[in-house]
Amino acid sequence: MRTWMLALAAGLVLPRFLPALPAQWFCAALAAVGLLLLLRHRWVAPGLFLLGLSWACYQSQSAIDDRLPASMDGRTFWIEGRVVGLPSRIGNVVRFELDDIQSRHAGLPSKVRLSWYDGPLLQAGERWRLAARLKRPHGMVNPHAFDYEAWLLARRIGATGTIKAGERLTAS
């Protein structure tokens, strides 16, 4: 049983160390082979390893696909969404995450992290209509330092931005 858990964990962690994600068809083939190996009771650990690997690759690719397209980088959009999590206020800047995003523009990510300079107090659950200048997530590549881009990807945040104007639609 312990070997099975280690095999699954190794499959889930492996994509973090790959230079690039495998193609979607390859991940689907890995999942099929993993399921076939699970049917053979003697090959449970390799089957779990392949299922974990294919699941992690699928989730990673779906998070990458939900990012702001390069053609929309740096543009201002009117978006409507719900504040999730606890907004943080440091000085005169309010930082928060907006989820369940609706807009006239197709291709926007489903979750963004926004900064509002001299903005009002926000609470989780409120719906807002905001004019936000969005940009693709990026971080500094410094060895042994905090990887902001990986942190955003792990939280499935597809864009960051600053608020130009906004109005509260509903309170929490």
Coordinates of N, CA and C in Angstrom, one line a residue:
M1 N 0.8 -1.2 0.0 CA 0.0 0.0 0.0 C 0.9 1.3 0.0
R2 N 1.9 1.3 0.8 CA 2.8 2.4 0.8 C 3.5 2.6 -0.5
T3 N 3.8 1.6 -1.2 CA 4.4 1.7 -2.5 C 3.5 2.3 -3.5
W4 N 2.2 2.0 -3.4 CA 1.2 2.5 -4.3 C 1.1 4.0 -4.1
M5 N 1.1 4.5 -2.8 CA 0.9 5.9 -2.6 C 2.2 6.7 -3.1
L6 N 3.4 6.1 -2.9 CA 4.6 6.7 -3.4 C 4.6 6.8 -4.9
A7 N 4.1 5.7 -5.5 CA 4.1 5.7 -7.0 C 3.1 6.8 -7.5
L8 N 1.9 7.0 -6.9 CA 1.0 8.0 -7.3 C 1.6 9.4 -7.0
A9 N 2.2 9.6 -5.9 CA 2.8 10.9 -5.5 C 4.0 11.2 -6.5
A10 N 4.8 10.2 -6.9 CA 5.9 10.5 -7.8 C 5.3 10.9 -9.2
G11 N 4.2 10.3 -9.6 CA 3.6 10.7 -10.9 C 3.0 12.1 -10.8
L12 N 2.4 12.5 -9.7 CA 1.9 13.8 -9.6 C 2.9 14.9 -9.5
V13 N 4.1 14.6 -9.0 CA 5.2 15.5 -8.9 C 6.1 15.7 -10.1
L14 N 6.2 14.6 -10.9 CA 7.1 14.6 -12.0 C 7.0 15.7 -13.0
P15 N 5.7 16.2 -13.4 CA 5.7 17.3 -14.4 C 6.4 18.5 -13.9
R16 N 6.5 18.7 -12.6 CA 7.2 19.9 -12.1 C 8.7 20.0 -12.6
F17 N 9.3 18.8 -12.9 CA 10.7 18.7 -13.3 C 10.9 18.5 -14.7
L18 N 9.8 18.4 -15.5 CA 9.9 18.2 -17.0 C 10.2 19.6 -17.6
P19 N 11.0 19.6 -18.7 CA 11.3 20.9 -19.4 C 10.1 21.4 -20.1
A20 N 9.2 20.5 -20.6 CA 8.0 20.9 -21.2 C 6.9 19.9 -21.0
L21 N 5.7 20.3 -21.0 CA 4.6 19.3 -20.8 C 4.4 18.4 -22.1
P22 N 4.1 17.2 -21.9 CA 3.9 16.3 -23.0 C 2.6 16.7 -23.7
A23 N 2.4 16.3 -25.0 CA 1.2 16.6 -25.7 C 0.0 15.9 -25.1
Q24 N -1.2 16.5 -25.3 CA -2.4 16.0 -24.7 C -2.7 14.5 -25.1
W25 N -2.4 14.2 -26.4 CA -2.7 12.8 -26.8 C -1.8 11.9 -26.1
F26 N -0.6 12.3 -25.8 CA 0.4 11.4 -25.0 C -0.1 11.2 -23.6
C27 N -0.6 12.3 -23.0 CA -1.2 12.1 -21.6 C -2.4 11.2 -21.6
A28 N -3.2 11.3 -22.6 CA -4.4 10.4 -22.7 C -3.9 9.0 -22.9
A29 N -2.9 8.8 -23.7 CA -2.4 7.4 -23.9 C -1.8 6.9 -22.5
L30 N -1.1 7.7 -21.8 CA -0.6 7.3 -20.5 C -1.7 6.9 -19.5
A31 N -2.8 7.7 -19.5 CA -3.9 7.4 -18.7 C -4.5 6.0 -19.1
A32 N -4.6 5.8 -20.4 CA -5.2 4.5 -20.8 C -4.3 3.3 -20.4
V33 N -3.0 3.5 -20.6 CA -2.1 2.4 -20.2 C -2.1 2.2 -18.7
G34 N -2.2 3.3 -17.9 CA -2.3 3.2 -16.5 C -3.5 2.5 -16.0
L35 N -4.7 2.7 -16.7 CA -5.9 2.0 -16.3 C -5.8 0.5 -16.7
L36 N -5.1 0.2 -17.8 CA -4.9 -1.2 -18.1 C -4.0 -1.9 -17.1
L37 N -3.0 -1.2 -16.7 CA -2.1 -1.8 -15.7 C -2.8 -2.0 -14.3
L38 N -3.8 -1.1 -14.0 CA -4.5 -1.2 -12.8 C -5.4 -2.5 -12.8
L39 N -5.8 -2.9 -14.0 CA -6.7 -4.1 -14.1 C -5.9 -5.3 -13.8
R40 N -4.6 -5.3 -14.0 CA -3.7 -6.4 -13.7 C -3.2 -6.1 -12.2
H41 N -3.6 -6.9 -11.3 CA -3.4 -6.7 -9.9 C -1.9 -6.7 -9.5
R42 N -1.1 -7.2 -10.4 CA 0.4 -7.2 -10.1 C 1.1 -5.9 -10.5
W43 N 0.4 -5.1 -11.3 CA 1.0 -3.9 -11.8 C 0.3 -2.6 -11.3
V44 N -0.1 -2.6 -10.0 CA -0.9 -1.5 -9.5 C 0.0 -0.2 -9.4
A45 N 1.2 -0.4 -8.9 CA 2.1 0.8 -8.7 C 2.5 1.5 -10.0
P46 N 2.9 0.8 -11.0 CA 3.1 1.5 -12.3 C 1.8 2.1 -12.9
G47 N 0.7 1.5 -12.7 CA -0.6 2.0 -13.2 C -0.9 3.3 -12.4
L48 N -0.7 3.4 -11.1 CA -1.0 4.6 -10.4 C 0.0 5.7 -10.7
F49 N 1.3 5.3 -11.0 CA 2.3 6.3 -11.4 C 1.8 7.0 -12.7
L50 N 1.4 6.2 -13.7 CA 1.0 6.7 -15.0 C -0.3 7.5 -14.9
L51 N -1.2 7.1 -14.0 CA -2.4 7.9 -13.8 C -2.1 9.2 -13.2
G52 N -1.2 9.2 -12.2 CA -0.9 10.5 -11.5 C -0.2 11.4 -12.5
L53 N 0.7 10.9 -13.3 CA 1.5 11.7 -14.3 C 0.5 12.3 -15.3
S54 N -0.4 11.5 -15.8 CA -1.4 12.0 -16.8 C -2.3 13.0 -16.2
W55 N -2.7 12.8 -14.9 CA -3.6 13.8 -14.3 C -2.9 15.1 -14.0
A56 N -1.7 15.1 -13.6 CA -0.9 16.3 -13.3 C -0.6 17.0 -14.6
C57 N -0.3 16.3 -15.7 CA -0.1 17.0 -17.0 C -1.3 17.6 -17.5
Y58 N -2.5 17.0 -17.3 CA -3.8 17.5 -17.8 C -4.1 18.8 -17.0
Q59 N -4.0 18.8 -15.7 CA -4.3 19.9 -14.8 C -3.3 21.1 -15.1
S60 N -2.0 20.8 -15.3 CA -1.1 21.8 -15.6 C -1.4 22.5 -17.0
Q61 N -1.7 21.7 -18.0 CA -2.1 22.2 -19.3 C -3.3 23.1 -19.2
S62 N -4.3 22.6 -18.5 CA -5.6 23.4 -18.4 C -5.3 24.7 -17.7
A63 N -4.4 24.8 -16.7 CA -4.1 26.0 -16.0 C -3.3 27.0 -17.0
I64 N -2.4 26.4 -17.8 CA -1.7 27.2 -18.8 C -2.6 27.8 -19.9
D65 N -3.6 27.0 -20.3 CA -4.6 27.4 -21.3 C -5.5 28.5 -20.9
D66 N -5.7 28.7 -19.5 CA -6.6 29.7 -19.0 C -5.8 31.0 -18.7
R67 N -4.8 31.3 -19.4 CA -4.0 32.5 -19.2 C -4.5 33.5 -20.2
L68 N -4.2 34.8 -20.0 CA -4.5 35.9 -20.9 C -3.7 35.7 -22.2
P69 N -4.3 35.7 -23.3 CA -3.6 35.6 -24.6 C -2.6 36.8 -24.8
A70 N -1.5 36.6 -25.4 CA -0.5 37.6 -25.6 C -1.1 38.8 -26.4
S71 N -2.0 38.6 -27.3 CA -2.6 39.7 -28.1 C -3.4 40.6 -27.2
M72 N -3.9 40.2 -26.0 CA -4.7 41.1 -25.2 C -3.8 41.7 -24.0
D73 N -2.5 41.4 -24.0 CA -1.7 41.9 -22.9 C -1.6 43.4 -22.9
G74 N -1.8 44.0 -21.8 CA -1.7 45.5 -21.6 C -2.9 46.3 -22.0
R75 N -4.0 45.6 -22.4 CA -5.2 46.3 -22.8 C -6.2 46.5 -21.6
T76 N -7.0 47.5 -21.6 CA -8.0 47.7 -20.6 C -9.4 47.1 -21.0
F77 N -10.0 46.4 -20.1 CA -11.3 45.7 -20.3 C -12.2 46.0 -19.2
W78 N -13.5 46.1 -19.6 CA -14.6 46.1 -18.5 C -14.9 44.7 -18.2
I79 N -14.7 44.3 -17.0 CA -15.0 42.9 -16.5 C -15.9 43.0 -15.3
E80 N -16.7 41.9 -15.2 CA -17.6 41.8 -14.0 C -17.3 40.5 -13.4
G81 N -17.2 40.5 -12.0 CA -16.8 39.3 -11.3 C -17.1 39.4 -9.8
R82 N -16.8 38.3 -9.1 CA -17.0 38.1 -7.7 C -15.6 38.1 -7.0
V83 N -15.5 38.9 -5.9 CA -14.3 38.9 -5.1 C -14.2 37.7 -4.3
V84 N -13.1 37.0 -4.4 CA -12.9 35.7 -3.7 C -11.7 35.9 -2.7
G85 N -11.7 35.2 -1.7 CA -10.6 35.3 -0.7 C -10.7 36.5 0.1
L86 N -9.7 36.8 0.8 CA -9.6 38.0 1.7 C -8.8 39.1 1.0
P87 N -9.4 40.2 0.6 CA -8.6 41.3 0.0 C -7.6 41.8 1.1
S88 N -6.4 42.2 0.6 CA -5.4 42.7 1.5 C -5.2 44.2 1.2
R89 N -5.0 45.0 2.2 CA -4.8 46.4 2.1 C -3.4 46.7 2.7
I90 N -2.5 47.1 1.8 CA -1.1 47.5 2.3 C -0.9 49.0 1.8
G91 N -0.9 49.9 2.8 CA -0.8 51.3 2.4 C -2.1 51.7 1.8
N92 N -2.0 52.3 0.6 CA -3.2 52.7 -0.2 C -3.6 51.8 -1.3
V93 N -3.0 50.5 -1.3 CA -3.3 49.6 -2.3 C -4.1 48.4 -1.8
V94 N -5.2 48.1 -2.5 CA -6.0 46.9 -2.2 C -5.7 45.9 -3.2
R95 N -5.3 44.7 -2.8 CA -5.1 43.6 -3.7 C -6.1 42.5 -3.4
F96 N -6.7 41.9 -4.5 CA -7.7 40.9 -4.3 C -7.7 40.0 -5.6
E97 N -8.5 38.9 -5.5 CA -8.7 38.0 -6.6 C -10.2 38.1 -7.1
L98 N -10.3 38.1 -8.4 CA -11.7 38.2 -9.0 C -11.9 36.9 -9.7
D99 N -13.1 36.3 -9.4 CA -13.4 35.0 -10.0 C -14.8 35.1 -10.7
D100 N -15.1 34.1 -11.5 CA -16.4 34.1 -12.2 C -16.5 35.3 -13.1
I101 N -15.5 35.5 -13.9 CA -15.4 36.7 -14.7 C -16.3 36.7 -16.0
Q102 N -17.0 37.8 -16.2 CA -17.8 37.9 -17.4 C -17.4 39.2 -18.1
S103 N -17.4 39.1 -19.4 CA -17.0 40.3 -20.2 C -17.5 40.1 -21.7
R104 N -17.5 41.2 -22.4 CA -17.9 41.1 -23.8 C -16.8 40.4 -24.6
H105 N -15.6 40.5 -24.1 CA -14.4 40.0 -24.8 C -14.2 38.5 -24.5
A106 N -14.0 37.7 -25.6 CA -13.8 36.3 -25.4 C -12.3 36.1 -25.2
G107 N -11.9 35.1 -24.5 CA -10.5 34.7 -24.2 C -10.0 35.2 -22.9
L108 N -10.8 35.9 -22.1 CA -10.2 36.4 -20.8 C -10.2 35.2 -19.9
P109 N -9.2 35.2 -19.0 CA -9.1 34.1 -18.0 C -10.3 34.1 -17.0
S110 N -10.5 33.0 -16.3 CA -11.6 32.8 -15.4 C -11.3 33.4 -14.0
K111 N -10.0 33.7 -13.7 CA -9.6 34.2 -12.4 C -8.4 35.2 -12.6
V112 N -8.5 36.4 -12.0 CA -7.5 37.4 -12.1 C -7.1 37.9 -10.7
R113 N -5.9 38.4 -10.6 CA -5.4 39.1 -9.4 C -5.3 40.6 -9.7
L114 N -6.0 41.4 -8.9 CA -6.0 42.8 -9.3 C -5.5 43.7 -8.1
S115 N -5.0 44.8 -8.5 CA -4.5 45.8 -7.5 C -5.3 47.1 -7.8
W116 N -5.8 47.7 -6.7 CA -6.6 48.9 -6.8 C -6.0 50.0 -5.9
Y117 N -5.3 51.0 -6.6 CA -4.7 52.1 -5.8 C -5.7 53.1 -5.4
D118 N -5.7 53.4 -4.1 CA -6.7 54.3 -3.5 C -8.1 53.8 -3.7
G119 N -8.3 52.5 -3.6 CA -9.6 51.8 -3.8 C -10.3 51.7 -2.5
P120 N -11.6 51.4 -2.7 CA -12.5 51.2 -1.5 C -12.2 49.9 -0.8
L121 N -12.8 49.8 0.4 CA -12.7 48.5 1.1 C -13.6 47.5 0.4
L122 N -13.0 46.3 0.1 CA -13.7 45.2 -0.5 C -14.0 44.1 0.4
Q123 N -15.0 43.3 0.2 CA -15.3 42.1 1.0 C -15.5 40.9 0.1
A124 N -15.1 39.8 0.6 CA -15.3 38.5 -0.2 C -16.8 38.4 -0.5
G125 N -17.1 37.9 -1.7 CA -18.4 37.7 -2.1 C -19.1 38.8 -2.8
E126 N -18.6 40.0 -2.8 CA -19.1 41.1 -3.5 C -18.9 41.0 -5.0
R127 N -19.9 41.4 -5.8 CA -19.8 41.5 -7.3 C -19.5 42.9 -7.7
W128 N -18.5 43.0 -8.6 CA -18.0 44.3 -9.0 C -18.0 44.3 -10.6
R129 N -18.2 45.5 -11.1 CA -17.9 45.8 -12.5 C -16.7 46.7 -12.5
L130 N -15.6 46.3 -13.2 CA -14.4 47.0 -13.1 C -13.8 47.3 -14.5
A131 N -13.1 48.4 -14.6 CA -12.3 48.7 -15.8 C -10.9 48.4 -15.4
A132 N -10.3 47.3 -15.9 CA -9.0 46.8 -15.4 C -8.1 46.7 -16.6
R133 N -6.8 47.1 -16.4 CA -5.8 46.9 -17.4 C -5.1 45.6 -17.0
L134 N -5.3 44.6 -17.9 CA -4.8 43.3 -17.6 C -3.5 43.0 -18.3
K135 N -2.6 42.2 -17.7 CA -1.4 41.7 -18.3 C -1.1 40.3 -17.9
R136 N -0.4 39.7 -18.8 CA 0.0 38.3 -18.5 C 0.8 38.1 -17.3
P137 N 0.6 37.0 -16.6 CA 1.4 36.8 -15.3 C 2.9 36.6 -15.7
H138 N 3.7 37.2 -14.9 CA 5.2 37.0 -15.1 C 5.8 37.3 -13.8
G139 N 7.0 36.7 -13.6 CA 7.8 36.9 -12.4 C 9.2 36.9 -12.7
M140 N 10.0 37.4 -11.8 CA 11.4 37.4 -11.9 C 12.0 36.0 -11.8
V141 N 13.0 35.7 -12.6 CA 13.6 34.4 -12.6 C 14.9 34.5 -11.8
N142 N 14.8 34.4 -10.5 CA 16.0 34.5 -9.6 C 16.1 33.2 -8.9
P143 N 17.3 32.6 -9.0 CA 17.5 31.3 -8.3 C 17.3 31.5 -6.8
H144 N 16.7 30.6 -6.1 CA 16.5 30.6 -4.7 C 15.6 31.7 -4.2
A145 N 14.8 32.3 -5.0 CA 13.9 33.3 -4.7 C 12.4 32.9 -4.9
F146 N 11.5 33.6 -4.4 CA 10.1 33.3 -4.6 C 9.7 33.4 -6.1
D147 N 9.1 32.3 -6.6 CA 8.7 32.3 -8.0 C 7.2 32.7 -8.1
Y148 N 7.0 34.0 -8.4 CA 5.7 34.6 -8.4 C 4.8 34.0 -9.5
E149 N 5.4 33.7 -10.7 CA 4.7 33.2 -11.8 C 4.2 31.8 -11.5
A150 N 5.0 31.0 -10.9 CA 4.6 29.6 -10.5 C 3.5 29.7 -9.5
W151 N 3.6 30.6 -8.6 CA 2.6 30.8 -7.5 C 1.2 31.1 -8.2
L152 N 1.2 32.0 -9.1 CA 0.0 32.4 -9.8 C -0.6 31.2 -10.6
L153 N 0.3 30.5 -11.2 CA -0.1 29.3 -12.0 C -0.7 28.3 -11.1
A154 N -0.2 28.0 -9.9 CA -0.7 27.1 -9.0 C -2.1 27.5 -8.5
R155 N -2.3 28.8 -8.4 CA -3.6 29.3 -7.9 C -4.6 29.5 -9.1
R156 N -4.1 29.1 -10.3 CA -4.9 29.2 -11.5 C -5.4 30.7 -11.8
I157 N -4.5 31.6 -11.5 CA -4.7 33.0 -11.8 C -4.1 33.3 -13.2
G158 N -5.0 33.7 -14.2 CA -4.6 33.8 -15.6 C -4.1 35.2 -16.0
A159 N -4.3 36.2 -15.1 CA -3.8 37.5 -15.4 C -3.7 38.3 -14.1
T160 N -2.9 39.4 -14.2 CA -2.8 40.3 -13.1 C -3.2 41.7 -13.7
G161 N -3.5 42.7 -12.9 CA -3.9 43.9 -13.5 C -4.1 45.0 -12.4
T162 N -4.4 46.2 -12.9 CA -4.7 47.3 -12.1 C -6.1 47.9 -12.4
I163 N -6.8 48.4 -11.4 CA -8.1 48.9 -11.6 C -8.1 50.4 -12.0
K164 N -8.8 50.8 -13.0 CA -8.9 52.2 -13.4 C -10.2 52.8 -12.8
A165 N -11.3 52.0 -12.8 CA -12.6 52.5 -12.3 C -13.4 51.3 -12.0
G166 N -14.4 51.5 -11.1 CA -15.3 50.3 -10.8 C -16.5 50.7 -10.0
E167 N -17.5 49.8 -10.0 CA -18.7 50.0 -9.3 C -19.1 48.7 -8.7
R168 N -19.6 48.8 -7.4 CA -20.1 47.6 -6.7 C -21.5 47.3 -7.3
L169 N -21.7 46.0 -7.6 CA -23.0 45.6 -8.1 C -23.9 45.0 -7.0
T170 N -23.3 44.1 -6.2 CA -24.0 43.5 -5.1 C -23.0 43.4 -3.9
A171 N -23.5 43.5 -2.7 CA -22.7 43.3 -1.5 C -22.7 41.9 -1.2
S172 N -21.8 41.5 -0.3 CA -21.7 40.1 0.1 C -22.8 39.6 1.0

